[in-house]
Short mmCIF file of C-alpha atoms in Angstrom, two decimals:
data_model
loop_
_atom_site.label_atom_id
_atom_site.label_comp_id
_atom_site.label_asym_id
_atom_site.label_seq_id
_atom_site.Cartn_x
_atom_site.Cartn_y
_atom_site.Cartn_z
CA UNK A 1 -0.19 0.24 -0.02
CA UNK A 2 1.37 3.52 -0.99
CA UNK A 3 1.74 5.81 1.77
CA UNK A 4 -0.26 9.25 2.53
CA UNK A 5 1.26 11.75 1.13
CA UNK A 6 0.02 14.63 4.38
CA UNK A 7 1.41 18.40 3.89
CA UNK A 8 1.73 20.10 7.50
CA UNK A 9 1.94 24.27 6.99
CA UNK A 10 3.26 25.84 9.38
CA UNK A 11 3.15 30.09 9.23
CA UNK A 12 6.06 30.73 11.99
CA UNK A 13 9.99 29.34 10.91
CA UNK A 14 10.82 30.19 15.26
CA UNK A 15 9.79 27.73 17.75
CA UNK A 16 6.81 28.15 19.16
CA UNK A 17 4.43 25.84 21.29
CA UNK A 18 2.50 25.19 17.49
CA UNK A 19 6.15 25.15 15.80
CA UNK A 20 7.11 22.58 18.83
CA UNK A 21 3.83 20.15 17.88
CA UNK A 22 4.75 19.92 14.32
CA UNK A 23 8.69 19.49 15.03
CA UNK A 24 7.41 16.92 17.02
CA UNK A 25 5.37 15.36 15.35
CA UNK A 26 7.88 15.53 12.63
CA UNK A 27 9.71 13.68 14.74
CA UNK A 28 6.94 10.53 15.39
CA UNK A 29 6.19 10.48 11.26
CA UNK A 30 9.51 10.64 10.13
CA UNK A 31 9.76 6.59 11.06
CA UNK A 32 6.43 5.96 9.66
CA UNK A 33 5.25 3.58 7.32
CA UNK A 34 1.82 5.17 6.44
CA UNK A 35 2.98 8.96 5.91
CA UNK A 36 4.87 10.54 4.14
CA UNK A 37 5.45 13.82 5.29
CA UNK A 38 6.63 17.59 3.54
CA UNK A 39 6.37 20.30 5.86
CA UNK A 40 5.97 23.78 4.57
CA UNK A 41 6.74 27.47 6.48
CA UNK A 42 6.30 30.45 5.38
CA UNK A 43 9.72 31.80 7.37
CA UNK A 44 12.77 30.36 8.22
CA UNK A 45 13.43 29.66 11.61
CA UNK A 46 14.52 27.18 14.05
CA UNK A 47 11.69 25.07 13.28
CA UNK A 48 12.85 24.38 9.85
CA UNK A 49 16.32 23.72 11.21
CA UNK A 50 15.27 20.77 13.27
CA UNK A 51 12.39 19.33 10.51
CA UNK A 52 15.96 19.86 8.57
CA UNK A 53 17.99 17.57 10.52
CA UNK A 54 14.98 15.00 11.00
CA UNK A 55 15.38 14.43 7.74
CA UNK A 56 11.68 15.98 6.99
CA UNK A 57 11.49 16.75 3.23
CA UNK A 58 11.02 21.02 4.00
CA UNK A 59 9.96 23.85 1.72
CA UNK A 60 10.28 27.64 2.99
CA UNK A 61 8.43 29.63 0.73
CA UNK A 62 10.52 32.03 -1.76
CA UNK A 63 9.39 35.57 -0.14
CA UNK A 64 7.64 37.19 2.34
CA UNK A 65 3.71 38.85 2.44
CA UNK A 66 1.31 39.58 4.83
CA UNK A 67 -2.42 39.44 4.27
CA UNK A 68 -3.26 43.61 3.76
CA UNK A 69 -0.95 43.57 0.70
CA UNK A 70 -3.44 41.99 -1.96
CA UNK A 71 -0.72 41.53 -4.39
CA UNK A 72 1.83 39.32 -2.38
CA UNK A 73 -1.15 37.67 -0.62
CA UNK A 74 -2.13 36.43 -3.90
CA UNK A 75 1.57 35.71 -4.66
CA UNK A 76 1.72 33.47 -2.05
CA UNK A 77 -1.31 31.83 -2.28
CA UNK A 78 -0.10 30.72 -6.07
CA UNK A 79 3.02 29.12 -4.81
CA UNK A 80 1.15 27.32 -2.33
CA UNK A 81 -1.59 26.15 -5.38
CA UNK A 82 1.35 24.82 -7.53
CA UNK A 83 3.34 23.32 -4.83
CA UNK A 84 0.10 21.88 -3.16
CA UNK A 85 -0.48 19.98 -6.83
CA UNK A 86 2.97 19.34 -7.92
CA UNK A 87 2.75 17.34 -4.78
CA UNK A 88 -0.07 15.37 -5.07
CA UNK A 89 -0.82 15.13 -1.40
CA UNK A 90 -3.57 13.42 0.05
CA UNK A 91 -4.03 15.63 3.20
CA UNK A 92 -3.02 19.70 4.13
CA UNK A 93 -2.84 19.83 8.09
CA UNK A 94 -2.87 23.46 8.75
CA UNK A 95 -1.59 24.61 11.83
CA UNK A 96 -3.64 27.67 13.69
CA UNK A 97 -6.07 29.85 11.45
CA UNK A 98 -3.68 31.56 9.45
CA UNK A 99 -2.44 28.57 7.81
CA UNK A 100 -5.59 27.24 7.40
CA UNK A 101 -7.29 30.13 5.20
CA UNK A 102 -4.15 30.04 3.13
CA UNK A 103 -5.02 26.11 2.76
CA UNK A 104 -7.97 26.96 2.12
CA UNK A 105 -7.45 29.68 -1.05
CA UNK A 106 -5.43 27.32 -2.25
CA UNK A 107 -6.31 24.28 -2.89
CA UNK A 108 -10.59 25.50 -3.72
CA UNK A 109 -12.30 23.76 -6.00
CA UNK A 110 -9.12 20.25 -4.68
CA UNK A 111 -10.68 17.09 -3.44
CA UNK A 112 -7.42 17.71 -0.95
CA UNK A 113 -9.02 16.19 2.68
CA UNK A 114 -7.85 19.40 5.07
CA UNK A 115 -7.39 20.17 8.86
CA UNK A 116 -7.22 22.25 11.03
CA UNK A 117 -5.57 22.28 13.71
CA UNK A 118 -6.48 25.02 16.40
CA UNK A 119 -3.72 25.60 18.55
CA UNK A 120 -5.32 28.97 20.18
CA UNK A 121 -6.22 31.10 21.11
CA UNK A 122 -9.46 31.53 20.23
CA UNK A 123 -11.12 34.22 19.23
CA UNK A 124 -9.02 36.85 17.58
CA UNK A 125 -9.51 37.98 14.00
CA UNK A 126 -8.37 35.39 11.94
CA UNK A 127 -9.96 32.91 13.40
CA UNK A 128 -13.82 33.64 12.95
CA UNK A 129 -12.39 34.41 8.92
CA UNK A 130 -10.72 30.77 8.75
CA UNK A 131 -14.29 29.46 11.08
CA UNK A 132 -16.27 30.15 7.77
CA UNK A 133 -14.09 27.82 5.58
CA UNK A 134 -14.07 24.44 4.82
CA UNK A 135 -12.62 21.62 6.80
CA UNK A 136 -12.59 18.37 7.45
CA UNK A 137 -11.22 17.58 10.61
CA UNK A 138 -10.55 20.07 13.20
CA UNK A 139 -8.09 18.88 15.95
CA UNK A 140 -7.87 20.40 19.69
CA UNK A 141 -5.41 19.79 21.89
CA UNK A 142 -7.72 20.44 25.61
CA UNK A 143 -11.08 20.68 26.68
CA UNK A 144 -11.00 24.38 27.21
CA UNK A 145 -9.68 25.19 23.65
CA UNK A 146 -12.89 22.87 22.72
CA UNK A 147 -15.00 25.16 24.28
CA UNK A 148 -13.81 28.34 23.52
CA UNK A 149 -13.59 27.58 19.73
CA UNK A 150 -17.83 26.76 19.99
CA UNK A 151 -17.99 29.78 21.38
CA UNK A 152 -17.17 31.47 17.27
CA UNK A 153 -20.49 31.83 15.48
CA UNK A 154 -21.00 28.71 13.08
CA UNK A 155 -18.63 26.77 14.90
CA UNK A 156 -21.22 24.04 16.36
CA UNK A 157 -21.84 22.94 12.08
CA UNK A 158 -18.72 21.08 12.80
CA UNK A 159 -18.96 19.51 16.40
CA UNK A 160 -18.93 16.20 14.75
CA UNK A 161 -15.38 17.12 12.54
CA UNK A 162 -14.29 17.60 16.16
CA UNK A 163 -11.29 15.35 17.67
CA UNK A 164 -8.63 15.46 20.51
CA UNK A 165 -4.55 14.98 20.12
CA UNK A 166 -2.32 15.38 23.30
CA UNK A 167 0.75 16.74 22.38
CA UNK A 168 4.06 14.00 22.47
CA UNK A 169 6.56 15.61 25.11
CA UNK A 170 10.29 14.81 23.78
CA UNK A 171 12.03 12.76 25.61
CA UNK A 172 15.21 14.52 26.23
CA UNK A 173 17.83 13.75 28.05
CA UNK A 174 18.82 15.92 30.69
CA UNK A 175 23.45 15.70 30.73
CA UNK A 176 24.15 15.61 34.53
CA UNK A 177 27.37 17.05 33.57
CA UNK A 178 25.56 20.05 32.28
CA UNK A 179 23.02 19.52 35.13
CA UNK A 180 25.30 19.87 37.35
CA UNK A 181 27.79 22.94 35.71
CA UNK A 182 24.32 25.04 35.22
CA UNK A 183 22.93 24.47 38.98
CA UNK A 184 26.38 25.22 40.19
CA UNK A 185 26.31 28.78 38.00
CA UNK A 186 23.54 29.87 38.67
CA UNK A 187 23.75 28.70 43.02
CA UNK A 188 25.33 31.52 44.50
CA UNK A 189 25.81 29.15 47.66
CA UNK A 190 24.25 25.38 47.61
CA UNK A 191 21.31 25.53 49.29
CA UNK A 192 19.85 28.36 47.08
CA UNK A 193 16.29 27.69 45.68
CA UNK A 194 16.07 28.52 42.02
CA UNK A 195 12.51 29.58 40.03
CA UNK A 196 12.74 28.79 36.78
CA UNK A 197 10.58 30.85 34.00
CA UNK A 198 11.08 30.03 29.84
CA UNK A 199 9.07 30.75 27.23
CA UNK A 200 8.75 33.74 24.95
CA UNK A 201 9.05 37.19 26.57
CA UNK A 202 5.62 38.92 26.18
CA UNK A 203 3.60 40.72 27.77
CA UNK A 204 0.79 38.02 27.69
CA UNK A 205 2.81 35.16 29.74
CA UNK A 206 2.92 37.94 32.35
CA UNK A 207 6.90 37.45 33.00
CA UNK A 208 6.72 40.62 34.09
CA UNK A 209 4.15 39.61 37.18
CA UNK A 210 6.34 37.34 38.23
CA UNK A 211 8.96 39.67 38.57
CA UNK A 212 7.33 41.79 40.53
CA UNK A 213 5.71 39.11 43.24
CA UNK A 214 9.16 37.01 43.26
CA UNK A 215 10.26 40.83 44.87
CA UNK A 216 7.32 40.90 46.78
CA UNK A 217 8.25 37.86 48.27
CA UNK A 218 11.77 38.98 49.22
CA UNK A 219 10.65 41.89 50.54
CA UNK A 220 7.90 39.69 52.48
CA UNK A 221 10.27 37.27 53.47
CA UNK A 222 13.82 36.66 54.56
CA UNK A 223 14.83 33.54 54.35
CA UNK A 224 13.04 33.73 51.01
CA UNK A 225 14.96 36.61 50.12
CA UNK A 226 18.56 35.43 51.07
CA UNK A 227 17.59 31.78 49.70
CA UNK A 228 15.73 32.12 46.77
CA UNK A 229 16.92 33.81 42.72
CA UNK A 230 14.69 33.62 39.86
CA UNK A 231 16.38 32.84 36.15
CA UNK A 232 14.14 33.73 33.07
CA UNK A 233 14.85 31.68 29.82
CA UNK A 234 13.53 32.99 26.39
CA UNK A 235 13.47 36.11 23.63
CA UNK A 236 11.60 38.58 22.20
CA UNK A 237 10.41 37.92 18.92
CA UNK A 238 8.60 40.89 17.46
CA UNK A 239 9.39 44.67 17.94
CA UNK A 240 6.57 45.36 20.71
CA UNK A 241 8.09 41.76 22.74
CA UNK A 242 11.33 43.75 22.87
CA UNK A 243 9.97 46.40 24.14
CA UNK A 244 8.09 44.26 26.64
CA UNK A 245 11.45 42.82 27.17
CA UNK A 246 13.17 45.83 27.60
CA UNK A 247 10.14 46.86 31.02
CA UNK A 248 11.95 43.43 32.13
CA UNK A 249 15.41 44.59 32.11
CA UNK A 250 14.31 48.76 33.19
CA UNK A 251 11.42 46.38 35.66
CA UNK A 252 15.00 44.42 38.27
CA UNK A 253 17.13 47.41 37.23
CA UNK A 254 15.23 49.95 38.70
CA UNK A 255 14.61 47.20 41.61
CA UNK A 256 18.61 46.65 41.99
CA UNK A 257 17.86 43.15 41.42
CA UNK A 258 20.17 42.14 39.30
CA UNK A 259 20.85 39.17 41.96
CA UNK A 260 18.12 37.61 42.62
CA UNK A 261 17.01 37.43 38.27
CA UNK A 262 18.33 35.83 35.49
CA UNK A 263 17.82 36.66 32.10
CA UNK A 264 19.51 33.67 30.14
CA UNK A 265 17.99 34.69 26.26
CA UNK A 266 17.17 31.63 24.43
CA UNK A 267 18.21 28.07 25.74
CA UNK A 268 18.45 25.03 23.93
CA UNK A 269 18.73 22.52 25.75
CA UNK A 270 15.77 23.31 28.28
CA UNK A 271 15.29 20.02 30.46
CA UNK A 272 19.21 20.64 31.48
CA UNK A 273 17.99 23.79 33.12
CA UNK A 274 14.39 22.19 34.20
CA UNK A 275 16.24 19.37 36.46
CA UNK A 276 19.41 22.63 37.43
CA UNK A 277 16.44 24.29 38.90
CA UNK A 278 13.65 23.97 41.86
CA UNK A 279 9.86 25.49 41.00
CA UNK A 280 8.73 25.89 37.45
CA UNK A 281 6.93 29.10 37.29
CA UNK A 282 4.46 29.37 34.12
CA UNK A 283 2.32 32.66 34.70
CA UNK A 284 0.30 33.59 31.54
CA UNK A 285 -1.97 36.43 31.49
CA UNK A 286 -4.68 35.01 29.38
CA UNK A 287 -6.21 31.15 29.46
CA UNK A 288 -3.56 28.95 27.73
CA UNK A 289 -4.87 26.47 25.02
CA UNK A 290 -2.67 24.41 26.99
CA UNK A 291 0.68 24.63 28.18
CA UNK A 292 3.41 22.90 26.89
CA UNK A 293 5.77 24.23 28.67
CA UNK A 294 4.41 22.71 31.35
CA UNK A 295 4.31 19.68 30.41
CA UNK A 296 7.56 19.51 29.68
CA UNK A 297 8.64 20.96 32.89
CA UNK A 298 6.27 17.69 34.10
CA UNK A 299 7.98 15.27 32.51
CA UNK A 300 11.55 16.28 33.77
CA UNK A 301 10.75 16.19 37.85
CA UNK A 302 10.24 20.29 37.87
CA UNK A 303 7.64 21.54 40.91
CA UNK A 304 5.27 23.38 38.79
CA UNK A 305 3.40 26.33 39.53
CA UNK A 306 1.07 27.51 36.54
CA UNK A 307 -2.08 28.68 35.82
CA UNK A 308 -6.05 27.45 37.85
CA UNK A 309 -7.78 28.36 34.42
CA UNK A 310 -7.47 27.37 30.69
CA UNK A 311 -6.12 24.20 29.08
CA UNK A 312 -3.08 23.80 31.48
CA UNK A 313 -5.75 22.63 34.14
CA UNK A 314 -6.30 19.07 32.82
CA UNK A 315 -2.42 18.28 33.73
CA UNK A 316 -2.38 20.91 36.50
CA UNK A 317 -4.24 19.62 39.95
CA UNK A 318 -3.53 21.80 42.59
CA UNK A 319 -1.81 19.95 45.82
CA UNK A 320 -0.91 17.16 43.90
CA UNK A 321 -0.12 17.46 39.87
CA UNK A 322 1.52 20.96 41.00
CA UNK A 323 0.26 24.09 42.87
CA UNK A 324 -2.16 26.65 40.57
CA UNK A 325 -3.42 30.48 40.92
CA UNK A 326 -5.25 32.66 39.12
CA UNK A 327 -2.76 33.86 36.33
CA UNK A 328 -4.99 35.81 34.44
CA UNK A 329 -7.10 37.82 36.95
CA UNK A 330 -7.01 41.43 38.38
CA UNK A 331 -4.25 40.81 40.81
CA UNK A 332 -2.70 37.18 39.98
CA UNK A 333 0.31 39.17 41.44
CA UNK A 334 -0.87 38.87 44.58
CA UNK A 335 -2.27 35.34 44.06
CA UNK A 336 1.37 34.32 43.07
CA UNK A 337 3.17 35.90 45.69
CA UNK A 338 2.10 33.21 48.64
CA UNK A 339 2.14 30.61 46.40
CA UNK A 340 5.87 31.15 46.04
CA UNK A 341 6.31 31.36 49.01
CA UNK A 342 5.10 28.33 50.09
CA UNK A 343 6.44 25.50 47.29
CA UNK A 344 10.08 27.47 48.88
CA UNK A 345 8.52 26.38 51.82
CA UNK A 346 7.86 23.06 50.89
CA UNK A 347 10.78 22.34 48.80
CA UNK A 348 12.45 21.81 51.45
CA UNK A 349 11.09 18.91 52.49
CA UNK A 350 11.55 16.15 49.72
CA UNK A 351 8.88 14.19 51.24
CA UNK A 352 6.14 16.55 50.85
CA UNK A 353 6.99 17.88 47.31
CA UNK A 354 8.22 13.74 46.01
CA UNK A 355 5.44 12.81 45.36
CA UNK A 356 3.34 15.41 43.41
CA UNK A 357 6.79 15.89 41.38
CA UNK A 358 5.86 11.98 40.79
CA UNK A 359 2.50 12.15 39.77
CA UNK A 360 2.96 14.71 37.66
CA UNK A 361 5.16 12.67 35.82
CA UNK A 362 3.48 9.81 35.43
CA UNK A 363 0.46 12.11 33.43
CA UNK A 364 2.49 13.43 31.02
CA UNK A 365 4.39 9.86 30.60
CA UNK A 366 0.86 7.63 30.17
CA UNK A 367 -0.37 10.52 27.69
CA UNK A 368 1.12 12.84 26.42
CA UNK A 369 4.41 10.59 24.11
CA UNK A 370 4.81 11.26 21.24
CA UNK A 371 4.04 7.99 20.22
CA UNK A 372 0.54 8.26 21.37
CA UNK A 373 0.34 11.38 19.37
CA UNK A 374 1.38 9.87 15.98
CA UNK A 375 -0.55 7.13 16.25
CA UNK A 376 -3.54 8.87 16.78
CA UNK A 377 -2.92 11.58 13.73
CA UNK A 378 -2.06 8.75 11.30
CA UNK A 379 -4.75 7.02 11.91
CA UNK A 380 -6.79 9.58 11.92
CA UNK A 381 -5.76 10.74 8.25
CA UNK A 382 -6.16 6.68 7.24
CA UNK A 383 -10.36 7.42 8.17
CA UNK A 384 -10.01 10.95 7.24
CA UNK A 385 -8.92 9.54 3.37
#
């Protein structure tokens, strides 16, 4: 039997959550006997490089375009249409509404099957436009995400086409040597507790709330002040993000906290930092569709603080698999302070936190493997075709 030819369309070449899904799915599909995968990116970047390293057939649109520029938009649609026709693909699998819109225009009057993976956030203009077009399947990675999608007009007409696909979390082994090196470089003394934040530096990721809460906790508790340090990993991608990142740097400098709050920029081998640090903090100010970094931290047995709303609640249960707070409220900073202090205190008692970390790891290992994800995808591809 010949392999199904599947085209993934991914708008961004940089590595975000949706792009990580594409790369992890590509990793699983690379060993498949059922499908032949090609990934089409609109821009170059780290995600493109990773797909190339995996030996996946990868193509990058050779020019840039914006939807508001009709001429370039039509040029991009025609380019994509020719690429799809020449490739004789059976399925076009689009990540995010932007890609789904382009795929719909490029496959007009074509029998090709269209899949839209609704990674979220949901409800923007592109979502509403994409929701008007025909689709053969819509994937969701959490119940919360589906519920948000169904709030849009006309969404209920496609409920029979909905399917849940759990993200596959990559099994990246930490290097004991690197973990020890990172730990010794970050810690001023061995008993110091390291709080970790990882992700893109942008306003809705809430790093400003985290810094303010961390500084406030340091003022409230002298032990916390003396023995806690905050490590922030991530970079700013857009001009707006860069302006926000500058505010973060200024906030730390104005509070003379450069020795307490460290910015490390983008780091490739994040698993080493999960193991080197004690507590991972996730502070998105809007409900996350899933929370990929939370799942990664759990898999690496790093104690997690995260939101009590959104898709992350599928895996984060307060005091069972981590600790939670309302990261989306107007008083998120105040809500986080006592949780920072509590986890700091409990992190020194392994008998209290080890069961929580173990519960979290088991949930991820049992339900969120790359093999489980790619098996579910490939089975559904066969059903559609």
